[in-house]
Amino acid sequence: MASETETKEFRIFVGTWNVGGRTPNFGINLEDFLQVEGCADLYVCGFQEIVPLSAGNVLVIEDNEPAARWLALINHALNKPRQEYYSFADSSPLRDFKSHNVKDPKFFNKSSLKVISKNLKADSNLLKICNCPVEYLSRERHRLRKLNESMAALDPEIDPRHRYNSSNSSIYTVGMPTSPTQIYSLIASKQMVGIFLSVWAKKELVPHIGHLRVSSVGRGIMGRLGNKGCISVSMSLHRTSLCFVCCHLASGEKEGDELRRNADVAEILKSTQFPKICKNPNPRAPEKIIDHDRVIWLGDLNYRVSLSYEKTRVLVEDNDWDTLLEKDQLNMEREAGRVFDGFIEGRILFAPTYKYSYNSDSYAGENGKSKKKRRTPAWYI
């Protein structure tokens, strides 16, 4: 008998932000950035430069407090509408904690951040196991059938309604460290120096997520350190494999710098290796980025516009995105077949996002006399 396949549709929100080494304060509201009213099923949030790319952060020890703050702010934005309590898993029963108010400066203290970052995650034991349903459930049904047969042999009068069945089997339950009012759970998060990636899912989707793995590739100093590179998260949702790649590629406006960015992408694709996790004879857990059913690449790609500053500014003022995009390095390199072969980018109908002066709508250097800090506008993210 041929098996039937049911197709489900899910919405995935993907956002990326180079925050320029600035630690978030308690007044930041991420609801607009995350478009929470859209109610996506998965949220993928990538950041670059969450810490200053200093020698201390790169070579000694990375500061993880900003990452914890971003987690807390994302959680507040996603779960704010109907969230009144966090329920964190203790040794046995759940304990209820009043919701942390991120508007309160006391919220951002190290002890609170440690609790938040630890307890927002969904059940890691469930997420790390194989999620191949057909074979797994077949074995489980066989086990339950044997158990029922054994029970019937011991007591033929037992009420069949009290026997074990798939609806009350433990394989369908999930130990979630959240309360019923929490909408989204943290699936995975990872920091590599200034790169930070987190993936969130609606609570009801967690039992259908498996094959969860994380991989990092450093492409910074000496071609290995983590001030540049990527973090990748691999997972399966039902029977579809997904890969989210958050990167920070080589910077620079000089001619030829785009080739360094191409090299970063090639090395990321080559070196990213997800560990084997699936014990199924026909594994559905890809070990390389390109082998996934769906790959979403985000981050600070750093590709620039190959035009002079003056010509670019005129086109920006005229909202002439088509002409600018013809000179966009990423488009030019893709069309030449040198990078991102097979990837598709959505239409761009907005002004270049690089590089604004801090806390303003003005491009860097356009209001000053010095050209040293001036940057040619580009869609570098």
XYZ file of C-alpha atoms in Angstrom:
381
model
C 0.000 0.000 0.000
C 1.497 3.332 -1.027
C 2.011 5.815 1.788
C 0.213 9.134 1.577
C 2.048 12.430 1.928
C 0.386 15.458 3.469
C 1.761 18.876 2.536
C 1.838 21.541 5.230
C 2.655 25.212 4.760
C 4.699 27.171 7.296
C 5.805 30.785 7.462
C 9.436 31.539 8.331
C 10.552 35.021 9.340
C 14.263 35.695 8.812
C 15.911 38.879 10.083
C 19.540 40.009 10.149
C 21.157 43.035 11.787
C 24.724 44.275 12.126
C 24.480 46.143 15.435
C 27.968 47.680 15.265
C 29.273 46.345 18.556
C 26.592 48.049 20.640
C 25.026 46.195 23.559
C 21.209 46.568 23.653
C 19.628 48.508 26.466
C 16.344 47.790 28.186
C 14.460 50.347 26.073
C 14.797 48.537 22.734
C 11.528 47.180 21.332
C 12.012 44.442 18.703
C 8.339 43.912 17.882
C 8.481 46.031 14.711
C 11.782 44.484 13.605
C 10.381 40.971 14.058
C 6.970 41.886 12.585
C 5.313 39.890 15.331
C 1.842 40.729 14.059
C 2.607 38.498 11.071
C 2.707 35.458 13.376
C 5.334 33.365 11.607
C 5.762 29.716 12.563
C 9.562 29.974 12.778
C 11.678 33.012 13.606
C 15.351 33.077 12.589
C 17.291 36.019 14.046
C 20.874 36.670 12.979
C 23.165 39.377 14.327
C 26.677 40.528 13.492
C 29.070 42.497 15.692
C 27.088 41.994 18.878
C 30.415 42.692 20.568
C 33.187 45.034 19.402
C 35.618 43.076 17.232
C 38.532 43.819 19.567
C 41.576 41.628 20.111
C 40.235 40.617 23.508
C 36.911 39.381 22.142
C 38.528 37.651 19.170
C 41.637 36.135 20.748
C 40.875 35.753 24.451
C 37.265 35.155 25.481
C 34.045 36.282 23.850
C 31.603 38.368 25.868
C 28.307 36.477 25.954
C 26.265 38.969 27.947
C 25.086 40.890 24.837
C 23.923 37.586 23.310
C 21.875 36.830 26.407
C 20.361 40.305 26.261
C 19.340 39.813 22.633
C 17.750 36.476 23.562
C 15.774 38.124 26.331
C 14.596 40.936 24.066
C 13.577 38.551 21.274
C 11.698 36.390 23.765
C 9.915 39.435 25.143
C 8.860 40.570 21.652
C 7.654 37.141 20.508
C 5.884 36.105 23.700
C 4.702 39.453 25.011
C 1.107 39.464 23.624
C -0.241 36.692 25.852
C 2.665 35.929 28.134
C 2.276 36.593 31.821
C 4.449 33.881 33.325
C 7.550 31.857 32.533
C 7.446 28.271 33.776
C 10.934 26.867 34.150
C 11.623 23.164 34.549
C 12.955 22.216 37.954
C 13.928 18.747 39.123
C 10.291 17.610 39.154
C 7.258 19.945 39.102
C 7.203 23.239 37.223
C 7.816 26.435 39.116
C 6.130 29.659 37.992
C 8.148 32.854 37.802
C 6.611 36.238 37.132
C 7.482 37.587 33.703
C 10.661 39.647 33.640
C 9.989 43.228 32.641
C 12.592 44.204 30.057
C 11.717 47.859 30.598
C 13.167 47.529 34.100
C 16.943 48.192 34.181
C 17.240 45.559 36.938
C 16.165 42.959 34.369
C 19.582 43.209 32.723
C 21.693 41.748 35.458
C 23.877 38.712 34.996
C 21.902 36.377 37.219
C 18.611 37.067 35.388
C 20.321 36.662 32.016
C 21.772 33.308 33.023
C 18.301 32.059 33.964
C 16.707 33.389 30.770
C 19.291 31.991 28.348
C 19.211 28.582 30.034
C 15.486 28.113 30.376
C 14.045 29.504 27.164
C 15.158 26.443 25.228
C 12.785 23.663 24.315
C 13.552 20.112 25.437
C 17.017 19.437 24.021
C 16.647 15.681 24.415
C 13.730 15.686 22.002
C 15.307 18.088 19.529
C 18.551 16.164 19.173
C 17.018 12.789 18.311
C 16.158 11.391 14.902
C 12.877 12.717 13.559
C 12.220 10.171 10.804
C 8.564 9.386 11.569
C 7.747 6.375 9.422
C 10.417 4.004 10.660
C 10.405 5.332 14.216
C 6.648 5.124 14.689
C 6.568 1.712 13.039
C 8.976 0.383 15.670
C 6.991 2.065 18.441
C 3.672 0.654 17.260
C 5.269 -2.811 17.133
C 6.471 -2.365 20.719
C 3.020 -1.226 21.894
C 1.309 -4.114 20.102
C 3.607 -6.585 21.858
C 2.889 -4.883 25.167
C -0.870 -5.132 24.614
C -0.566 -8.793 23.686
C 1.384 -9.461 26.867
C -1.198 -7.634 28.987
C -4.049 -9.524 27.320
C -2.311 -12.833 28.004
C -1.967 -11.944 31.674
C -5.548 -10.728 32.027
C -7.970 -11.467 29.146
C -10.684 -9.445 30.920
C -8.740 -6.188 30.835
C -10.668 -3.320 29.256
C -9.063 -2.582 25.860
C -9.671 1.124 26.471
C -7.141 0.970 29.301
C -4.417 -0.564 27.180
C -1.490 1.405 25.856
C -2.002 3.132 22.538
C -0.197 5.667 20.422
C -2.303 8.556 21.682
C -1.015 8.256 25.253
C 2.445 6.903 24.500
C 5.316 8.956 25.870
C 6.814 9.409 22.403
C 4.137 11.986 21.667
C 4.750 14.120 24.743
C 7.226 16.926 25.127
C 8.775 18.219 28.335
C 8.680 21.919 27.576
C 10.193 24.387 30.064
C 7.446 26.864 29.243
C 3.981 27.724 30.416
C 0.812 27.252 28.326
C 0.814 31.004 27.659
C 4.225 30.991 25.952
C 3.846 31.057 22.171
C 7.429 30.497 20.943
C 10.260 28.382 22.276
C 13.955 28.770 21.619
C 15.139 25.895 19.437
C 18.816 26.768 19.063
C 21.224 29.640 19.684
C 24.929 30.029 19.075
C 27.500 32.815 19.364
C 30.866 33.010 17.600
C 32.600 36.234 18.686
C 30.278 38.865 17.136
C 28.049 36.536 15.096
C 24.923 35.353 16.883
C 22.105 33.172 15.533
C 18.920 32.028 17.243
C 15.995 29.961 15.940
C 12.539 30.034 17.539
C 9.466 27.905 16.830
C 5.841 27.878 17.840
C 5.413 25.614 20.823
C 3.148 23.177 19.010
C 5.800 22.592 16.313
C 8.514 21.461 18.726
C 7.504 17.756 18.702
C 7.915 17.779 14.914
C 11.458 19.208 14.923
C 14.431 16.890 14.875
C 17.972 16.353 13.630
C 19.016 19.597 15.340
C 22.704 20.407 14.853
C 24.899 23.515 14.868
C 28.162 24.167 13.029
C 30.545 27.152 12.960
C 33.267 28.158 10.514
C 35.755 30.945 11.275
C 37.036 33.017 8.343
C 38.540 35.995 10.147
C 42.127 36.590 11.262
C 44.477 34.027 9.685
C 41.462 32.672 7.806
C 40.289 30.829 10.910
C 39.251 33.086 13.775
C 35.629 33.942 14.434
C 35.527 37.686 13.823
C 34.338 36.660 10.348
C 32.703 33.435 9.196
C 29.356 31.797 9.825
C 27.087 29.898 12.182
C 24.769 27.303 10.621
C 21.774 25.552 12.158
C 20.470 22.335 10.595
C 17.100 20.854 11.536
C 14.159 18.974 10.136
C 10.549 20.098 10.385
C 8.363 17.080 9.795
C 10.174 15.513 6.802
C 11.772 18.635 5.327
C 15.393 19.455 6.128
C 16.181 23.129 6.751
C 19.502 24.930 7.044
C 19.935 28.510 8.262
C 23.333 30.118 7.633
C 24.187 33.405 9.368
C 27.447 34.884 8.076
C 29.758 37.874 8.272
C 31.932 37.941 5.161
C 35.155 39.837 4.398
C 34.802 43.617 4.381
C 36.418 46.214 2.145
C 35.568 48.564 -0.738
C 38.734 48.064 -2.769
C 38.516 46.484 -6.200
C 38.900 42.736 -5.812
C 37.553 42.562 -2.255
C 34.454 40.858 -3.650
C 36.670 37.879 -4.532
C 37.568 37.507 -0.847
C 33.868 37.363 -0.055
C 33.384 34.730 -2.756
C 36.214 32.737 -1.170
C 34.539 32.978 2.249
C 31.301 31.545 0.829
C 33.150 28.727 -0.933
C 35.042 27.814 2.238
C 31.860 27.917 4.333
C 30.135 25.530 1.934
C 33.172 23.263 1.920
C 34.012 23.260 5.641
C 30.580 23.239 7.292
C 30.033 19.676 8.477
C 27.058 18.669 10.585
C 27.638 15.631 12.809
C 25.864 12.370 12.077
C 22.812 12.058 14.270
C 20.310 9.880 12.418
C 20.430 6.125 13.121
C 17.926 5.422 10.386
C 19.332 3.198 7.586
C 18.127 5.864 5.132
C 19.108 9.039 6.996
C 17.310 12.299 6.297
C 19.819 14.454 8.158
C 22.151 16.135 5.620
C 25.733 16.691 6.692
C 26.498 19.526 4.231
C 24.701 22.845 3.744
C 23.875 22.354 0.091
C 22.262 18.932 0.679
C 19.287 20.329 2.633
C 15.823 20.624 1.130
C 15.739 24.332 1.961
C 18.722 26.608 2.648
C 18.251 30.185 3.864
C 21.404 32.346 3.907
C 21.409 35.583 5.873
C 23.883 38.012 7.376
C 26.354 40.763 6.609
C 27.574 39.657 3.181
C 29.505 42.919 2.701
C 29.100 43.041 -1.103
C 29.164 46.645 -2.317
C 27.998 48.712 -5.305
C 30.676 49.093 -8.002
C 30.075 52.785 -8.619
C 31.589 55.991 -7.315
C 30.156 57.543 -4.177
C 28.842 60.537 -6.142
C 27.083 58.441 -8.825
C 25.614 56.122 -6.185
C 24.211 59.025 -4.145
C 22.473 60.471 -7.230
C 20.839 57.111 -7.983
C 19.794 56.710 -4.340
C 18.173 60.147 -4.340
C 16.310 59.187 -7.540
C 15.203 55.860 -6.016
C 16.717 54.179 -9.075
C 17.161 50.748 -7.519
C 17.304 48.919 -10.864
C 20.398 50.784 -12.052
C 22.072 50.378 -8.670
C 21.332 46.658 -8.572
C 22.930 46.200 -11.993
C 26.185 47.319 -10.352
C 25.641 45.379 -7.139
C 28.656 43.106 -6.607
C 26.564 40.215 -5.344
C 24.356 40.259 -8.439
C 27.368 40.584 -10.722
C 29.239 37.714 -9.054
C 26.171 35.466 -9.076
C 25.482 36.143 -12.762
C 29.111 35.319 -13.539
C 28.653 31.984 -11.762
C 31.329 32.681 -9.156
C 29.190 32.516 -6.002
C 25.782 31.394 -4.655
C 24.963 29.212 -7.621
C 21.317 28.139 -7.432
C 20.334 30.631 -4.716
C 17.412 33.013 -5.246
C 17.144 36.489 -3.729
C 13.867 38.303 -3.204
C 13.127 41.563 -4.986
C 14.745 44.639 -3.468
C 12.422 47.645 -3.361
C 14.129 49.707 -0.676
C 17.129 52.005 -0.306
C 20.623 50.657 0.394
C 21.026 49.797 4.072
C 24.773 50.516 4.384
C 26.092 52.514 6.099
C 24.036 54.832 8.267
C 25.450 57.103 10.924
C 24.550 55.963 14.419
C 20.954 56.718 15.419
C 20.142 58.613 12.222
C 18.732 58.271 8.703
C 21.852 59.771 7.125
C 24.535 57.745 5.392
C 27.914 57.742 7.131
C 30.081 60.734 6.271
C 27.591 62.560 4.077
C 27.190 65.460 6.514
C 30.858 65.809 7.457
C 33.795 67.493 5.776
C 36.083 64.492 6.113
C 35.766 61.748 3.503
C 37.562 59.248 5.722
C 34.376 57.888 7.310
C 32.320 58.157 4.135
C 30.990 54.896 2.708
C 29.361 54.300 -0.644
C 25.752 53.181 0.014
C 25.149 49.472 -0.645
C 22.894 46.532 0.196
C 25.565 44.775 2.208
C 23.045 42.726 4.193
